[in-house]
């Protein structure tokens, strides 16, 4: 699928290379350029406060990101950038950056403070490729792929390092800065990317057919499957067919995190493979599989009762090696009665000082 798709994109590039490139350097030009042009460069743009840079693109459009694309300050909910369309190719040039200037918003409380902070990038696309994109310092929620299909994300850098506790000034650290979230989408591939942040590195929320490969995560909350955001349909609370492989994580809260939200209506997580994952230094959990997740502020305490609203079926782990901080539980599994089925784990080794804590034993792994 991916190979044929990349060939199609290359063909389109060759065909479109004869047209002249249209450049957007002033916000006023966005509307006319995107309606008249399919080869666009965005070059050193400043987007006005509380305005979504809406790139609702014509089919087959190529967008080149160049220079510093930045956003005037404002307390609002975002998204700051929306890219929508089909058969798109969006490529960052070396040195190009979306500068979210999160340092002006961070207050240690993420989305829980009294000030609304703008969610950053949203993608709603079909048959599209987004590569070499760099996002610097997002206020909260760095990127979200929503209602998309056949999308490739390759070679991204999300750099929120300046928001880490101990790096940012006291009480001015970042929180809820998820790297890449995927919701209501099918056939999404995320490869070769580096994410330094203060929430999930990647979070798969709903949909099917996901491949995540070659990620480096620093300081975040793990490679996550986080399901159950809605009182909605079964599909909206379900994830099927996920492969996450060849990834490394350093520091942060968790290595691998699968969480089902206890307050959602019914759904299911099925057919998930984590393979060749290495992590070092998480302070809460190495592997955390919990059916008792409740979304809380940074200092909240949680009701620990698991709920079986979203069973986890067919969870395979292969070649997972981790070393956790002294404060962390190496492996934590809390399942509701009968709601974890067919966990097949081989060559999983997570070391730490605290004991494991499991109410369910995967086949092939003694918790
Ligand atoms: C581009 O399209 C707009 C309609 O969105 C039109 O009004 C405008 O004249 C076009 N500009 C150019 C340079 O073709
Ligand atoms: C981008 O531009 C903004 C506004 O001029 C500036 O404040 C910011 O420092 C620039 N970012 C980078 C990475 O150059
Ligand atoms: C990855 O993206 C960066 C720009 O962020 C670029 O400089 C680099 O060449 C890209 N790497 C590959 C292998 O394309
Ligand atoms: C995702 O897209 C759906 C359909 O357009 C929309 O209703 C929803 O608000 C979007 N959600 C997010 C979090 O982007
Ligand atoms: C996802 O990929 C599969 C296999 O290539 C394909 O059959 C299916 O149509 C794709 N789904 C969507 C929604 O495009
Ligand atoms: C990711 O990087 C690997 C190794 O450099 C490369 O083989 C692969 O093609 C890249 N993935 C994509 C989607 O470009
Ligand atoms: C699972 O998803 C992958 C893409 O990650 C796709 O290649 C494969 O066909 C899917 N399998 C099924 C049974 O749909
Ligand atoms: C679903 O509805 C219940 C009752 O109104 C509410 O307590 C819960 O938070 C909702 N869950 C979600 C995920 O929105
Ligand atoms: C917990 O955080 C909330 C807001 O994030 C704050 O209002 C409250 O005072 C904090 N509580 C404690 C006990 O620190
Ligand atoms: C779990 O895996 C088995 C064996 O591959 C398969 O038959 C079954 O349909 C899977 N369950 C779900 C819910 O997909
Ligand atoms: C176990 O996993 C580690 C880390 O991925 C790998 O280096 C090692 O070769 C694996 N051992 C076996 C027997 O597969």
XYZ file of C-alpha atoms and ligand atoms in Angstrom:
521
model
C 0.000 0.000 0.000
C 2.677 2.466 1.111
C 4.980 1.706 -1.821
C 2.325 2.175 -4.493
C 1.232 5.316 -2.760
C 4.740 6.817 -2.665
C 5.136 6.046 -6.387
C 1.878 7.883 -7.079
C 3.185 10.882 -5.170
C 6.462 10.894 -7.097
C 4.550 10.810 -10.369
C 2.446 13.778 -9.260
C 5.585 15.696 -8.315
C 7.074 15.186 -11.762
C 3.841 16.303 -13.428
C 3.450 19.379 -11.243
C 7.077 20.483 -11.364
C 6.387 22.641 -14.427
C 4.039 24.964 -12.579
C 5.401 27.983 -10.775
C 5.536 27.832 -7.008
C 3.286 30.260 -5.137
C 4.708 31.680 -1.929
C 2.805 32.642 1.207
C 4.717 35.096 3.401
C 1.791 37.253 4.478
C -1.296 35.912 6.204
C -3.589 37.935 3.856
C -2.347 35.839 0.921
C -3.363 32.462 2.330
C -6.890 32.361 0.917
C -6.077 33.322 -2.671
C -2.924 31.197 -2.895
C -4.554 28.012 -1.655
C -7.501 28.474 -3.966
C -5.341 29.164 -7.037
C -2.239 27.084 -6.553
C -1.202 23.458 -6.080
C 2.506 24.066 -5.536
C 2.874 26.270 -2.509
C 5.690 27.412 -0.262
C 4.983 28.884 3.138
C 7.945 31.077 3.905
C 8.531 32.998 7.164
C 4.864 33.516 7.907
C 3.409 35.118 11.042
C -0.186 34.060 11.736
C -2.417 36.533 13.636
C -3.496 35.769 17.193
C -6.391 33.365 17.791
C -6.571 32.458 14.099
C -6.297 28.989 12.607
C -3.897 28.828 9.679
C -6.444 26.851 7.661
C -4.912 25.081 4.698
C -7.909 23.486 3.086
C -5.986 22.395 0.012
C -6.910 21.362 -3.497
C -6.387 17.725 -4.349
C -2.761 16.884 -5.107
C -1.296 20.039 -3.590
C 2.358 20.145 -2.617
C 3.312 22.395 0.271
C 6.890 23.308 1.132
C 7.527 24.706 4.602
C 10.371 27.196 4.726
C 11.832 29.413 7.440
C 10.045 30.330 10.643
C 6.271 29.907 10.679
C 5.069 31.490 13.913
C 1.889 32.511 15.655
C 0.965 35.626 17.580
C 0.211 35.039 21.235
C -3.354 34.468 22.411
C -5.299 32.413 24.920
C -7.664 30.311 22.809
C -8.293 26.629 22.085
C -6.797 26.324 18.574
C -6.024 24.447 16.433
C -3.275 26.797 15.361
C -2.769 24.980 12.033
C -5.247 22.795 10.138
C -4.129 20.957 7.013
C -6.905 19.211 5.129
C -7.292 17.615 1.715
C -6.398 14.572 -0.321
C -3.259 13.443 -2.149
C -1.214 16.116 -0.383
C 2.556 16.239 -0.017
C 3.743 18.479 2.773
C 7.503 18.747 3.213
C 9.644 20.841 5.525
C 12.898 22.239 4.182
C 16.000 21.988 6.367
C 15.746 24.712 8.988
C 11.991 25.191 8.578
C 10.034 25.308 11.821
C 6.525 25.747 13.156
C 7.364 27.777 16.250
C 4.470 27.406 18.707
C 6.195 29.586 21.319
C 4.847 27.396 24.089
C 7.195 29.061 26.569
C 4.802 32.008 26.583
C 1.910 29.758 27.733
C 3.398 27.057 29.968
C 2.319 27.352 33.594
C 2.724 23.774 34.809
C -1.007 23.082 34.400
C -1.404 22.182 30.737
C -5.067 22.124 29.688
C -6.209 22.356 33.317
C -5.390 26.007 33.981
C -7.936 28.824 33.843
C -6.323 30.071 30.601
C -7.242 28.252 27.409
C -4.122 27.189 25.487
C -4.105 26.573 21.737
C -3.869 22.975 20.466
C -1.280 23.073 17.741
C -1.384 21.127 14.452
C -4.386 19.193 13.150
C -4.364 17.032 10.032
C -7.485 15.768 8.276
C -6.251 14.115 5.091
C -6.499 11.158 2.742
C -3.733 9.560 0.666
C -1.170 12.062 1.866
C 2.385 12.339 3.077
C 3.775 14.766 5.651
C 7.539 14.676 5.988
C 10.498 16.516 7.529
C 8.243 18.677 9.695
C 9.658 20.354 12.763
C 7.446 21.652 15.551
C 9.066 23.693 18.293
C 7.502 24.384 21.702
C 3.818 23.683 21.345
C 1.644 25.157 24.132
C -0.416 21.908 24.524
C -1.328 18.945 22.226
C 1.376 19.225 19.553
C -0.334 17.357 16.723
C -3.452 15.397 16.000
C -4.354 13.295 12.991
C -8.142 13.197 12.882
C -10.583 11.547 10.445
C -7.757 10.643 8.073
C -6.822 7.622 5.971
C -3.740 6.423 4.128
C -1.490 8.998 5.692
C 2.282 8.779 6.152
C 4.077 10.857 8.774
C 7.842 10.597 8.286
C 10.895 12.276 9.770
C 9.206 14.693 12.158
C 10.877 16.456 15.025
C 8.763 17.675 17.890
C 11.048 19.590 20.219
C 9.429 20.676 23.470
C 12.569 20.134 25.505
C 12.451 23.712 26.802
C 9.212 22.801 28.614
C 10.703 20.037 30.779
C 10.597 20.502 34.538
C 14.059 21.543 35.562
C 14.671 23.142 32.159
C 11.730 25.577 32.215
C 11.571 28.062 35.132
C 9.727 26.803 38.263
C 5.906 26.519 37.695
C 6.463 27.368 34.007
C 6.842 23.836 32.713
C 4.763 22.264 29.966
C 2.012 19.656 30.503
C -0.464 17.868 28.192
C 1.854 18.335 25.218
C 1.028 15.047 23.469
C 3.317 14.479 20.501
C 1.214 12.782 17.817
C -2.365 11.748 18.584
C -4.384 9.721 16.100
C -8.142 9.630 16.190
C -10.908 8.240 13.970
C -8.369 7.273 11.311
C -7.342 4.294 9.185
C -4.037 3.264 7.610
C -1.724 5.708 9.339
C 2.044 5.214 9.334
C 4.339 7.196 11.625
C 8.063 6.648 11.055
C 11.540 7.948 11.756
C 10.623 10.729 14.134
C 11.971 12.295 17.290
C 9.662 13.616 19.972
C 10.669 15.416 23.183
C 7.625 16.405 25.185
C 5.590 16.174 28.397
C 2.713 13.802 27.613
C 2.194 10.759 25.376
C 4.898 10.484 22.719
C 2.359 8.892 20.403
C -1.244 8.220 21.422
C -3.566 6.119 19.316
C -7.152 6.941 20.262
C -9.433 5.261 17.723
C -9.444 3.636 14.298
C -7.532 0.817 12.625
C -4.352 -0.213 10.824
C -1.539 1.741 12.404
C 2.194 1.341 12.032
C 4.560 3.263 14.291
C 8.230 2.612 13.606
C 11.613 4.155 14.327
C 10.602 6.684 16.966
C 12.825 8.255 19.562
C 10.871 9.614 22.504
C 12.387 11.785 25.188
C 10.774 12.763 28.478
C 7.179 11.894 27.559
C 4.485 9.573 28.832
C 5.174 6.674 26.493
C 4.083 4.878 23.365
C 0.405 4.893 24.170
C -2.862 3.437 23.104
C -5.414 5.550 24.914
C -8.990 4.593 24.182
C -12.388 5.790 25.376
C -12.830 9.508 24.918
C -16.489 9.353 24.059
C -19.926 8.374 25.181
C -20.322 7.364 21.578
C -20.316 4.463 19.156
C -18.347 1.257 19.616
C -16.053 2.279 16.724
C -15.215 5.622 18.305
C -14.039 3.790 21.427
C -12.091 1.099 19.557
C -8.639 0.528 18.126
C -7.741 -2.444 15.928
C -4.502 -3.608 14.299
C -1.546 -1.670 15.656
C 2.161 -2.396 15.185
C 4.661 -0.351 17.170
C 8.256 -1.426 16.594
C 11.908 -0.419 16.678
C 11.430 2.486 19.047
C 13.490 3.876 21.925
C 12.411 6.005 24.858
C 14.488 7.909 27.388
C 13.246 9.261 30.743
C 9.675 10.519 31.066
C 6.853 8.804 32.946
C 6.168 5.511 31.107
C 7.644 3.286 28.423
C 4.580 1.465 27.067
C 1.146 2.624 28.161
C -2.186 1.079 27.209
C -5.086 2.754 28.953
C -8.818 2.398 28.692
C -10.899 5.253 30.027
C -13.193 3.963 32.746
C -15.894 6.567 32.040
C -16.513 5.822 28.336
C -19.181 3.663 26.699
C -18.169 0.291 25.231
C -15.384 -0.365 22.756
C -12.395 -2.682 22.254
C -8.639 -2.703 21.743
C -7.592 -5.605 19.503
C -4.610 -7.053 17.654
C -1.746 -4.990 18.986
C 1.958 -5.797 18.567
C 4.817 -4.002 20.324
C 8.175 -5.280 19.086
C 11.827 -4.246 19.646
C 11.155 -1.488 22.132
C 13.866 -0.137 24.402
C 13.335 2.270 27.237
C 15.391 3.708 30.020
C 14.584 5.852 33.019
C 10.777 6.275 33.203
C 9.773 7.402 36.697
C 6.239 5.964 36.969
C 5.963 2.701 34.992
C 7.971 0.671 32.512
C 4.929 -1.072 31.059
C 1.537 0.147 32.248
C -1.643 -1.583 31.104
C -4.586 -0.161 32.944
C -8.331 -0.477 32.623
C -8.862 2.114 35.327
C -7.680 5.271 33.584
C -9.309 8.543 34.532
C -8.079 11.817 33.047
C -6.998 14.100 35.884
C -4.987 17.255 36.510
C -1.238 16.983 37.129
C -1.783 16.572 40.893
C -4.999 14.492 40.806
C -5.532 11.175 42.603
C -7.332 8.369 40.858
C -10.084 5.925 41.771
C -8.193 2.613 41.182
C -11.188 0.407 40.283
C -10.799 -1.124 36.789
C -13.789 -1.253 34.423
C -14.300 -3.770 31.580
C -15.982 -1.351 29.158
C -13.078 -1.617 26.704
C -11.571 -5.141 26.684
C -8.013 -5.626 25.420
C -7.786 -8.639 23.106
C -4.670 -10.064 21.386
C -1.792 -8.092 22.835
C 1.593 -9.367 21.645
C 4.918 -8.140 23.025
C 8.254 -9.262 21.553
C 11.775 -8.147 22.504
C 10.999 -5.429 24.996
C 13.900 -4.320 27.158
C 13.573 -1.625 29.786
C 15.237 -0.226 32.834
C 13.122 2.019 35.035
C 14.010 4.658 37.646
C 13.979 3.627 41.336
C 10.596 5.336 41.772
C 8.894 3.320 39.018
C 6.948 0.051 38.939
C 8.587 -2.013 36.163
C 5.423 -3.791 34.960
C 1.924 -2.812 36.063
C -1.173 -4.575 34.752
C -4.621 -3.898 36.112
C -7.458 -5.552 34.239
C -11.159 -5.769 34.994
C -12.552 -9.306 35.355
C -12.320 -11.133 32.022
C -11.504 -7.947 30.098
C -7.889 -8.842 29.163
C -7.694 -11.724 26.688
C -4.869 -13.432 24.850
C -1.784 -11.507 25.981
C 1.210 -13.240 24.394
C 4.544 -11.863 25.615
C 7.986 -13.152 24.730
C 11.454 -11.839 25.585
C 10.119 -9.051 27.784
C 12.554 -7.835 30.415
C 11.968 -4.744 32.532
C 14.214 -4.127 35.499
C 13.880 -1.778 38.443
C 13.907 -1.690 42.214
C 10.197 -1.832 43.013
C 8.259 -5.075 42.467
C 5.905 -5.581 39.549
C 2.207 -5.173 40.252
C -0.184 -7.249 38.149
C -3.660 -8.726 38.600
C -3.352 -10.577 35.275
C -0.504 -12.729 33.909
C 0.316 -12.632 30.200
C 1.285 -15.917 28.563
C 5.082 -16.143 28.366
C 5.771 -13.576 31.045
C 5.846 -14.058 34.789
C 4.840 -10.796 36.327
C -7.305 33.551 -6.650
O -8.577 33.083 -6.297
C -9.416 34.080 -5.752
C -10.651 33.379 -5.258
O -10.330 32.728 -4.076
C -9.659 35.151 -6.783
O -10.518 36.116 -6.265
C -8.336 35.773 -7.141
O -8.486 36.705 -8.161
C -7.325 34.732 -7.581
N -6.022 35.360 -7.620
C -5.141 35.140 -8.599
C -3.812 35.830 -8.462
O -5.359 34.396 -9.508
C 10.109 32.803 14.929
O 9.549 34.090 14.836
C 9.016 34.591 16.059
C 8.288 35.885 15.777
O 9.094 36.751 15.102
C 10.146 34.714 17.054
O 9.655 35.218 18.277
C 10.779 33.350 17.262
O 11.896 33.448 18.129
C 11.247 32.772 15.931
N 11.627 31.393 16.130
C 12.735 30.863 15.609
C 12.979 29.420 15.885
O 13.509 31.515 14.929
C 14.563 15.121 8.091
O 14.025 16.419 8.210
C 14.990 17.432 8.404
C 14.254 18.744 8.540
O 13.511 18.759 9.721
C 15.963 17.458 7.245
O 16.942 18.407 7.494
C 16.585 16.088 7.062
O 17.388 16.089 5.912
C 15.486 15.045 6.901
N 16.064 13.715 6.818
C 15.795 12.883 5.824
C 16.445 11.541 5.889
O 15.056 13.193 4.903
C -12.343 15.206 14.550
O -13.159 15.329 13.415
C -14.542 15.223 13.706
C -15.295 15.169 12.399
O -14.961 16.266 11.602
C -14.965 16.402 14.579
O -16.322 16.291 14.918
C -14.130 16.386 15.848
O -14.401 17.553 16.599
C -12.649 16.329 15.552
N -11.987 16.084 16.807
C -10.811 16.535 17.096
C -10.346 16.322 18.481
O -10.116 17.093 16.282
C -6.617 0.750 4.277
O -5.671 -0.078 3.618
C -6.268 -1.296 3.186
C -5.138 -2.212 2.722
O -4.305 -1.538 1.826
C -7.285 -0.967 2.101
O -7.893 -2.151 1.650
C -8.350 -0.074 2.699
O -9.240 0.346 1.699
C -7.717 1.176 3.332
N -8.740 1.908 4.070
C -9.122 3.128 3.733
C -10.202 3.741 4.590
O -8.658 3.741 2.794
C 12.535 5.532 7.629
O 13.955 5.365 7.690
C 14.382 4.113 7.200
C 15.861 3.974 7.491
O 16.548 5.156 7.151
C 14.072 4.052 5.715
O 14.452 2.811 5.193
C 12.570 4.230 5.520
O 12.277 4.294 4.146
C 12.075 5.495 6.182
N 10.608 5.519 6.137
C 9.925 6.293 5.316
C 8.443 6.163 5.349
O 10.472 7.105 4.592
C -2.879 -3.987 9.653
O -2.303 -2.713 9.409
C -1.228 -2.756 8.502
C -0.691 -1.355 8.391
O -0.080 -1.036 9.589
C -1.696 -3.266 7.155
O -0.582 -3.379 6.312
C -2.357 -4.610 7.323
O -2.933 -4.989 6.096
C -3.462 -4.534 8.364
N -4.004 -5.871 8.602
C -5.278 -6.133 8.482
C -5.676 -7.534 8.821
O -6.092 -5.300 8.114
C -19.978 9.805 29.777
O -21.143 10.264 30.474
C -21.050 10.159 31.898
C -22.400 10.519 32.489
O -22.818 11.739 31.990
C -19.922 11.073 32.389
O -19.762 10.938 33.794
C -18.619 10.646 31.722
O -17.568 11.516 32.094
C -18.762 10.650 30.191
N -17.573 10.056 29.621
C -16.869 10.601 28.635
C -15.666 9.858 28.176
O -17.184 11.654 28.105
C -4.165 20.842 42.037
O -4.156 21.531 40.814
C -5.229 22.426 40.658
C -5.210 22.990 39.248
O -4.373 22.266 38.438
C -5.111 23.520 41.698
O -6.203 24.407 41.561
C -5.113 22.902 43.072
O -4.875 23.899 44.033
C -4.035 21.831 43.190
N -4.215 21.133 44.439
C -3.207 20.836 45.233
C -3.551 20.089 46.457
O -2.047 21.121 44.943
C -7.512 -12.473 18.091
O -6.608 -13.270 17.349
C -7.222 -14.457 16.875
C -6.110 -15.313 16.266
O -5.379 -14.578 15.339
C -8.303 -14.076 15.867
O -8.932 -15.243 15.406
C -9.330 -13.205 16.572
O -10.277 -12.752 15.634
C -8.651 -12.003 17.204
N -9.639 -11.269 17.998
C -10.082 -10.071 17.655
C -11.070 -9.425 18.580
O -9.712 -9.484 16.643
C 15.349 -10.037 23.188
O 15.133 -8.654 22.906
C 16.320 -7.898 22.816
C 15.945 -6.436 22.669
O 15.123 -6.197 21.555
C 17.171 -8.400 21.653
O 18.364 -7.672 21.613
C 17.463 -9.880 21.849
O 18.121 -10.370 20.709
C 16.158 -10.650 22.034
N 16.450 -12.036 22.342
C 15.889 -13.031 21.679
C 16.258 -14.396 22.138
O 15.112 -12.853 20.754
